mmCIF file with all atom_site columns, C-alpha atoms in Angstrom:
data_model
loop_
_atom_site.group_PDB
_atom_site.id
_atom_site.type_symbol
_atom_site.label_atom_id
_atom_site.label_alt_id
_atom_site.label_comp_id
_atom_site.label_asym_id
_atom_site.label_entity_id
_atom_site.label_seq_id
_atom_site.pdbx_PDB_ins_code
_atom_site.Cartn_x
_atom_site.Cartn_y
_atom_site.Cartn_z
_atom_site.occupancy
_atom_site.B_iso_or_equiv
_atom_site.pdbx_formal_charge
_atom_site.auth_seq_id
_atom_site.auth_comp_id
_atom_site.auth_asym_id
_atom_site.auth_atom_id
_atom_site.pdbx_PDB_model_num
ATOM 1   C CA . PRO A 1 1   ? -62.694 -41.226 -6.860  1.00 0.00 ? 1   PRO A CA 1
ATOM 2   C CA . GLU A 1 2   ? -61.842 -42.960 -10.079 1.00 0.00 ? 2   GLU A CA 1
ATOM 3   C CA . ASN A 1 3   ? -60.954 -46.617 -9.927  1.00 0.00 ? 3   ASN A CA 1
ATOM 4   C CA . ALA A 1 4   ? -57.935 -46.743 -12.203 1.00 0.00 ? 4   ALA A CA 1
ATOM 5   C CA . LEU A 1 5   ? -55.167 -44.459 -13.509 1.00 0.00 ? 5   LEU A CA 1
ATOM 6   C CA . TRP A 1 6   ? -53.184 -44.891 -16.676 1.00 0.00 ? 6   TRP A CA 1
ATOM 7   C CA . PHE A 1 7   ? -50.176 -42.691 -17.615 1.00 0.00 ? 7   PHE A CA 1
ATOM 8   C CA . VAL A 1 8   ? -49.928 -42.873 -21.423 1.00 0.00 ? 8   VAL A CA 1
ATOM 9   C CA . SER A 1 9   ? -46.773 -41.504 -22.949 1.00 0.00 ? 9   SER A CA 1
ATOM 10  C CA . ASN A 1 10  ? -46.589 -43.095 -26.353 1.00 0.00 ? 10  ASN A CA 1
ATOM 11  C CA . CYS A 1 11  ? -49.492 -43.096 -28.762 1.00 0.00 ? 11  CYS A CA 1
ATOM 12  C CA . HIS A 1 12  ? -47.803 -43.484 -32.083 1.00 0.00 ? 12  HIS A CA 1
ATOM 13  C CA . THR A 1 13  ? -50.412 -44.785 -34.610 1.00 0.00 ? 13  THR A CA 1
ATOM 14  C CA . VAL A 1 14  ? -47.776 -45.917 -37.183 1.00 0.00 ? 14  VAL A CA 1
ATOM 15  C CA . PRO A 1 15  ? -48.032 -49.706 -37.181 1.00 0.00 ? 15  PRO A CA 1
ATOM 16  C CA . TRP A 1 16  ? -44.421 -50.926 -36.944 1.00 0.00 ? 16  TRP A CA 1
ATOM 17  C CA . ARG A 1 17  ? -43.157 -54.247 -35.677 1.00 0.00 ? 17  ARG A CA 1
ATOM 18  C CA . PHE A 1 18  ? -44.230 -55.076 -32.124 1.00 0.00 ? 18  PHE A CA 1
ATOM 19  C CA . ARG A 1 19  ? -46.204 -51.808 -31.642 1.00 0.00 ? 19  ARG A CA 1
ATOM 20  C CA . VAL A 1 20  ? -49.647 -52.386 -30.334 1.00 0.00 ? 20  VAL A CA 1
ATOM 21  C CA . PRO A 1 21  ? -51.188 -48.940 -29.770 1.00 0.00 ? 21  PRO A CA 1
ATOM 22  C CA . SER A 1 22  ? -54.661 -49.762 -31.023 1.00 0.00 ? 22  SER A CA 1
ATOM 23  C CA . ALA A 1 23  ? -54.877 -53.046 -29.294 1.00 0.00 ? 23  ALA A CA 1
ATOM 24  C CA . ARG A 1 24  ? -54.060 -51.565 -25.897 1.00 0.00 ? 24  ARG A CA 1
ATOM 25  C CA . PHE A 1 25  ? -56.427 -48.558 -26.493 1.00 0.00 ? 25  PHE A CA 1
ATOM 26  C CA . GLU A 1 26  ? -59.206 -50.941 -27.613 1.00 0.00 ? 26  GLU A CA 1
ATOM 27  C CA . TYR A 1 27  ? -58.776 -53.085 -24.504 1.00 0.00 ? 27  TYR A CA 1
ATOM 28  C CA . ALA A 1 28  ? -58.760 -49.949 -22.188 1.00 0.00 ? 28  ALA A CA 1
ATOM 29  C CA . HIS A 1 29  ? -61.820 -48.609 -23.992 1.00 0.00 ? 29  HIS A CA 1
ATOM 30  C CA . ASP A 1 30  ? -63.606 -51.923 -23.557 1.00 0.00 ? 30  ASP A CA 1
ATOM 31  C CA . LEU A 1 31  ? -62.773 -51.920 -19.865 1.00 0.00 ? 31  LEU A CA 1
ATOM 32  C CA . TYR A 1 32  ? -64.029 -48.399 -19.592 1.00 0.00 ? 32  TYR A CA 1
ATOM 33  C CA . SER A 1 33  ? -67.180 -49.081 -21.713 1.00 0.00 ? 33  SER A CA 1
ATOM 34  C CA . SER A 1 34  ? -68.086 -52.077 -19.508 1.00 0.00 ? 34  SER A CA 1
ATOM 35  C CA . GLY A 1 35  ? -69.223 -49.607 -16.865 1.00 0.00 ? 35  GLY A CA 1
ATOM 36  C CA . ALA A 1 36  ? -67.509 -51.700 -14.154 1.00 0.00 ? 36  ALA A CA 1
ATOM 37  C CA . LEU A 1 37  ? -64.235 -49.685 -14.148 1.00 0.00 ? 37  LEU A CA 1
ATOM 38  C CA . ASN A 1 38  ? -63.557 -45.992 -14.374 1.00 0.00 ? 38  ASN A CA 1
ATOM 39  C CA . ILE A 1 39  ? -60.202 -45.281 -16.008 1.00 0.00 ? 39  ILE A CA 1
ATOM 40  C CA . SER A 1 40  ? -58.506 -41.847 -15.871 1.00 0.00 ? 40  SER A CA 1
ATOM 41  C CA . ALA A 1 41  ? -55.917 -41.676 -18.620 1.00 0.00 ? 41  ALA A CA 1
ATOM 42  C CA . TYR A 1 42  ? -53.274 -38.952 -18.211 1.00 0.00 ? 42  TYR A CA 1
ATOM 43  C CA . THR A 1 43  ? -50.955 -37.815 -20.951 1.00 0.00 ? 43  THR A CA 1
ATOM 44  C CA . LYS A 1 44  ? -48.721 -34.864 -21.788 1.00 0.00 ? 44  LYS A CA 1
ATOM 45  C CA . THR A 1 45  ? -48.428 -35.630 -25.574 1.00 0.00 ? 45  THR A CA 1
ATOM 46  C CA . ASP A 1 46  ? -50.552 -34.235 -28.314 1.00 0.00 ? 46  ASP A CA 1
ATOM 47  C CA . ASN A 1 47  ? -50.684 -37.470 -30.352 1.00 0.00 ? 47  ASN A CA 1
ATOM 48  C CA . CYS A 1 48  ? -52.292 -39.191 -27.379 1.00 0.00 ? 48  CYS A CA 1
ATOM 49  C CA . ARG A 1 49  ? -54.881 -36.437 -26.925 1.00 0.00 ? 49  ARG A CA 1
ATOM 50  C CA . LYS A 1 50  ? -55.870 -36.892 -30.557 1.00 0.00 ? 50  LYS A CA 1
ATOM 51  C CA . HIS A 1 51  ? -56.287 -40.709 -30.507 1.00 0.00 ? 51  HIS A CA 1
ATOM 52  C CA . SER A 1 52  ? -59.907 -41.472 -31.135 1.00 0.00 ? 52  SER A CA 1
ATOM 53  C CA . LEU A 1 53  ? -60.341 -44.272 -28.566 1.00 0.00 ? 53  LEU A CA 1
ATOM 54  C CA . LEU A 1 54  ? -58.103 -42.738 -25.938 1.00 0.00 ? 54  LEU A CA 1
ATOM 55  C CA . LYS A 1 55  ? -59.744 -39.351 -25.944 1.00 0.00 ? 55  LYS A CA 1
ATOM 56  C CA . GLN A 1 56  ? -62.999 -40.912 -24.782 1.00 0.00 ? 56  GLN A CA 1
ATOM 57  C CA . ILE A 1 57  ? -61.393 -41.880 -21.535 1.00 0.00 ? 57  ILE A CA 1
ATOM 58  C CA . LEU A 1 58  ? -58.754 -39.109 -21.274 1.00 0.00 ? 58  LEU A CA 1
ATOM 59  C CA . ARG A 1 59  ? -59.108 -36.725 -18.385 1.00 0.00 ? 59  ARG A CA 1
ATOM 60  C CA . GLU A 1 60  ? -57.748 -33.315 -19.242 1.00 0.00 ? 60  GLU A CA 1
ATOM 61  C CA . LYS A 1 61  ? -58.485 -31.754 -15.831 1.00 0.00 ? 61  LYS A CA 1
ATOM 62  C CA . PHE A 1 62  ? -55.383 -32.459 -13.801 1.00 0.00 ? 62  PHE A CA 1
ATOM 63  C CA . ASP A 1 63  ? -54.480 -28.802 -13.191 1.00 0.00 ? 63  ASP A CA 1
ATOM 64  C CA . GLY A 1 64  ? -51.248 -29.306 -15.091 1.00 0.00 ? 64  GLY A CA 1
ATOM 65  C CA . LEU A 1 65  ? -49.977 -31.744 -12.330 1.00 0.00 ? 65  LEU A CA 1
ATOM 66  C CA . GLU A 1 66  ? -49.692 -35.482 -12.564 1.00 0.00 ? 66  GLU A CA 1
ATOM 67  C CA . PRO A 1 67  ? -52.401 -37.109 -10.396 1.00 0.00 ? 67  PRO A CA 1
ATOM 68  C CA . THR A 1 68  ? -51.379 -39.003 -7.323  1.00 0.00 ? 68  THR A CA 1
ATOM 69  C CA . MET A 1 69  ? -52.053 -42.651 -6.830  1.00 0.00 ? 69  MET A CA 1
ATOM 70  C CA . ASP A 1 70  ? -53.904 -42.112 -3.473  1.00 0.00 ? 70  ASP A CA 1
ATOM 71  C CA . GLN A 1 71  ? -57.078 -41.349 -5.467  1.00 0.00 ? 71  GLN A CA 1
ATOM 72  C CA . TYR A 1 72  ? -57.068 -44.760 -7.276  1.00 0.00 ? 72  TYR A CA 1
ATOM 73  C CA . THR A 1 73  ? -57.452 -48.392 -6.526  1.00 0.00 ? 73  THR A CA 1
ATOM 74  C CA . PHE A 1 74  ? -55.744 -49.696 -9.717  1.00 0.00 ? 74  PHE A CA 1
ATOM 75  C CA . TYR A 1 75  ? -53.017 -48.643 -12.152 1.00 0.00 ? 75  TYR A CA 1
ATOM 76  C CA . VAL A 1 76  ? -53.406 -49.727 -15.774 1.00 0.00 ? 76  VAL A CA 1
ATOM 77  C CA . SER A 1 77  ? -49.986 -50.694 -17.115 1.00 0.00 ? 77  SER A CA 1
ATOM 78  C CA . PHE A 1 78  ? -50.563 -51.340 -20.795 1.00 0.00 ? 78  PHE A CA 1
ATOM 79  C CA . GLU A 1 79  ? -47.347 -51.436 -22.722 1.00 0.00 ? 79  GLU A CA 1
ATOM 80  C CA . ASN A 1 80  ? -46.906 -49.662 -26.094 1.00 0.00 ? 80  ASN A CA 1
ATOM 81  C CA . SER A 1 81  ? -44.724 -52.520 -27.286 1.00 0.00 ? 81  SER A CA 1
ATOM 82  C CA . LEU A 1 82  ? -44.936 -56.281 -26.913 1.00 0.00 ? 82  LEU A CA 1
ATOM 83  C CA . CYS A 1 83  ? -41.287 -57.050 -26.481 1.00 0.00 ? 83  CYS A CA 1
ATOM 84  C CA . LYS A 1 84  ? -39.987 -60.005 -24.633 1.00 0.00 ? 84  LYS A CA 1
ATOM 85  C CA . ASP A 1 85  ? -38.414 -59.110 -21.256 1.00 0.00 ? 85  ASP A CA 1
ATOM 86  C CA . TYR A 1 86  ? -39.681 -55.476 -21.409 1.00 0.00 ? 86  TYR A CA 1
ATOM 87  C CA . ILE A 1 87  ? -41.515 -53.829 -18.533 1.00 0.00 ? 87  ILE A CA 1
ATOM 88  C CA . THR A 1 88  ? -42.281 -50.125 -18.437 1.00 0.00 ? 88  THR A CA 1
ATOM 89  C CA . GLU A 1 89  ? -40.518 -48.100 -15.762 1.00 0.00 ? 89  GLU A CA 1
ATOM 90  C CA . LYS A 1 90  ? -43.948 -46.777 -14.745 1.00 0.00 ? 90  LYS A CA 1
ATOM 91  C CA . LEU A 1 91  ? -44.722 -50.172 -13.334 1.00 0.00 ? 91  LEU A CA 1
ATOM 92  C CA . TRP A 1 92  ? -41.798 -49.986 -10.894 1.00 0.00 ? 92  TRP A CA 1
ATOM 93  C CA . LYS A 1 93  ? -42.857 -46.566 -9.761  1.00 0.00 ? 93  LYS A CA 1
ATOM 94  C CA . ILE A 1 94  ? -46.350 -47.678 -9.000  1.00 0.00 ? 94  ILE A CA 1
ATOM 95  C CA . LEU A 1 95  ? -45.085 -50.677 -6.964  1.00 0.00 ? 95  LEU A CA 1
ATOM 96  C CA . THR A 1 96  ? -44.213 -48.218 -4.197  1.00 0.00 ? 96  THR A CA 1
ATOM 97  C CA . SER A 1 97  ? -47.946 -47.388 -3.769  1.00 0.00 ? 97  SER A CA 1
ATOM 98  C CA . THR A 1 98  ? -50.676 -49.591 -2.421  1.00 0.00 ? 98  THR A CA 1
ATOM 99  C CA . ASP A 1 99  ? -52.494 -49.801 -5.718  1.00 0.00 ? 99  ASP A CA 1
ATOM 100 C CA . LEU A 1 100 ? -52.915 -53.003 -7.712  1.00 0.00 ? 100 LEU A CA 1
ATOM 101 C CA . ILE A 1 101 ? -51.321 -53.040 -11.114 1.00 0.00 ? 101 ILE A CA 1
ATOM 102 C CA . ILE A 1 102 ? -53.193 -54.323 -14.231 1.00 0.00 ? 102 ILE A CA 1
ATOM 103 C CA . PRO A 1 103 ? -50.373 -55.228 -16.701 1.00 0.00 ? 103 PRO A CA 1
ATOM 104 C CA . LEU A 1 104 ? -50.832 -55.892 -20.440 1.00 0.00 ? 104 LEU A CA 1
ATOM 105 C CA . GLY A 1 105 ? -47.393 -56.293 -22.073 1.00 0.00 ? 105 GLY A CA 1
ATOM 106 C CA . GLY A 1 106 ? -44.748 -58.406 -23.635 1.00 0.00 ? 106 GLY A CA 1
ATOM 107 C CA . LEU A 1 107 ? -44.095 -60.643 -20.615 1.00 0.00 ? 107 LEU A CA 1
ATOM 108 C CA . SER A 1 108 ? -45.721 -64.040 -20.260 1.00 0.00 ? 108 SER A CA 1
ATOM 109 C CA . MET A 1 109 ? -47.721 -64.893 -17.171 1.00 0.00 ? 109 MET A CA 1
ATOM 110 C CA . GLU A 1 110 ? -44.724 -66.884 -15.930 1.00 0.00 ? 110 GLU A CA 1
ATOM 111 C CA . ASP A 1 111 ? -42.339 -63.920 -16.510 1.00 0.00 ? 111 ASP A CA 1
ATOM 112 C CA . TYR A 1 112 ? -44.620 -61.573 -14.481 1.00 0.00 ? 112 TYR A CA 1
ATOM 113 C CA . LYS A 1 113 ? -44.676 -64.214 -11.679 1.00 0.00 ? 113 LYS A CA 1
ATOM 114 C CA . ASN A 1 114 ? -40.912 -64.313 -11.725 1.00 0.00 ? 114 ASN A CA 1
ATOM 115 C CA . THR A 1 115 ? -40.361 -60.607 -11.920 1.00 0.00 ? 115 THR A CA 1
ATOM 116 C CA . VAL A 1 116 ? -43.098 -58.649 -10.178 1.00 0.00 ? 116 VAL A CA 1
ATOM 117 C CA . PRO A 1 117 ? -43.835 -59.160 -6.475  1.00 0.00 ? 117 PRO A CA 1
ATOM 118 C CA . PRO A 1 118 ? -46.639 -61.649 -5.886  1.00 0.00 ? 118 PRO A CA 1
ATOM 119 C CA . ASN A 1 119 ? -50.141 -60.219 -5.155  1.00 0.00 ? 119 ASN A CA 1
ATOM 120 C CA . SER A 1 120 ? -49.161 -56.821 -6.504  1.00 0.00 ? 120 SER A CA 1
ATOM 121 C CA . TYR A 1 121 ? -50.899 -57.170 -9.920  1.00 0.00 ? 121 TYR A CA 1
ATOM 122 C CA . ILE A 1 122 ? -53.900 -58.751 -11.650 1.00 0.00 ? 122 ILE A CA 1
ATOM 123 C CA . ASP A 1 123 ? -52.762 -60.182 -14.919 1.00 0.00 ? 123 ASP A CA 1
ATOM 124 C CA . VAL A 1 124 ? -54.939 -59.417 -17.934 1.00 0.00 ? 124 VAL A CA 1
ATOM 125 C CA . GLN A 1 125 ? -54.006 -62.718 -19.406 1.00 0.00 ? 125 GLN A CA 1
ATOM 126 C CA . ASN A 1 126 ? -55.979 -64.565 -16.725 1.00 0.00 ? 126 ASN A CA 1
ATOM 127 C CA . PHE A 1 127 ? -59.271 -63.269 -18.175 1.00 0.00 ? 127 PHE A CA 1
ATOM 128 C CA . THR A 1 128 ? -61.028 -64.191 -21.380 1.00 0.00 ? 128 THR A CA 1
ATOM 129 C CA . SER A 1 129 ? -62.276 -60.722 -22.124 1.00 0.00 ? 129 SER A CA 1
ATOM 130 C CA . PRO A 1 130 ? -62.121 -57.093 -20.876 1.00 0.00 ? 130 PRO A CA 1
ATOM 131 C CA . THR A 1 131 ? -65.626 -57.534 -19.489 1.00 0.00 ? 131 THR A CA 1
ATOM 132 C CA . LYS A 1 132 ? -64.558 -60.503 -17.330 1.00 0.00 ? 132 LYS A CA 1
ATOM 133 C CA . LEU A 1 133 ? -61.573 -58.522 -16.124 1.00 0.00 ? 133 LEU A CA 1
ATOM 134 C CA . ALA A 1 134 ? -63.804 -55.502 -15.340 1.00 0.00 ? 134 ALA A CA 1
ATOM 135 C CA . GLU A 1 135 ? -66.155 -57.711 -13.282 1.00 0.00 ? 135 GLU A CA 1
ATOM 136 C CA . HIS A 1 136 ? -63.224 -59.087 -11.289 1.00 0.00 ? 136 HIS A CA 1
ATOM 137 C CA . LEU A 1 137 ? -61.818 -55.547 -10.705 1.00 0.00 ? 137 LEU A CA 1
ATOM 138 C CA . LYS A 1 138 ? -65.156 -54.322 -9.551  1.00 0.00 ? 138 LYS A CA 1
ATOM 139 C CA . PHE A 1 139 ? -65.330 -57.247 -7.085  1.00 0.00 ? 139 PHE A CA 1
ATOM 140 C CA . VAL A 1 140 ? -61.814 -56.552 -5.832  1.00 0.00 ? 140 VAL A CA 1
ATOM 141 C CA . ALA A 1 141 ? -62.495 -52.786 -5.451  1.00 0.00 ? 141 ALA A CA 1
ATOM 142 C CA . THR A 1 142 ? -65.708 -53.343 -3.443  1.00 0.00 ? 142 THR A CA 1
ATOM 143 C CA . ASN A 1 143 ? -64.599 -56.332 -1.345  1.00 0.00 ? 143 ASN A CA 1
ATOM 144 C CA . SER A 1 144 ? -61.967 -55.632 1.372   1.00 0.00 ? 144 SER A CA 1
ATOM 145 C CA . TRP A 1 145 ? -61.022 -59.236 1.780   1.00 0.00 ? 145 TRP A CA 1
ATOM 146 C CA . ALA A 1 146 ? -60.310 -59.587 -1.909  1.00 0.00 ? 146 ALA A CA 1
ATOM 147 C CA . PHE A 1 147 ? -58.389 -56.276 -2.042  1.00 0.00 ? 147 PHE A CA 1
ATOM 148 C CA . ASN A 1 148 ? -56.315 -57.244 0.980   1.00 0.00 ? 148 ASN A CA 1
ATOM 149 C CA . PHE A 1 149 ? -55.506 -60.613 -0.560  1.00 0.00 ? 149 PHE A CA 1
ATOM 150 C CA . TYR A 1 150 ? -53.628 -58.780 -3.272  1.00 0.00 ? 150 TYR A CA 1
ATOM 151 C CA . GLN A 1 151 ? -51.885 -56.594 -0.737  1.00 0.00 ? 151 GLN A CA 1
ATOM 152 C CA . GLN A 1 152 ? -50.251 -59.456 1.184   1.00 0.00 ? 152 GLN A CA 1
#
C-alpha cells in the first residue's frame, strides 16, 4: 500500500493573497521525490489534474471512488491558503481514522497543539526540509513503537 493520501480540491494557480498552491505542491513533490514517502494524491477537479507538479504524484486509478484511509499510514493535509485560525474540514474527517496527519497550513505549531488532539499529527514545521520530514515518516511507518507513540 501507499504510505500517504492527499485529497486535493483546490489547485488555483492564480497567485492571490494568502494562496500558496505552488508552495504546497513543491513541498509534496519534494516529499515524494525523496523516495522515503509514497503519496497518492486524489482529486476530482480538472485544474488539479493539469498542475505540473501535482500530476507527477496524482493517482488517477481510484475506480471513480474516493480511496479509503485503511490503505494508508499518513494523511497529507496541506492547506491551499495560509490563513490564521483556518483548518481544512478534511483534517477533522481524517481524525476519525488511525492515520497520522501531516499538516501544512496557516496555524502556528502552538495553535495546532491547542486545537488538534495530541499525538494525532506530525507537524511539518518541526522539520528543516521535506527530506528530513520524509526520513522521520519512513522511520515512523516502519517502527511500531514510534507509530504507536503517535496513536496514544
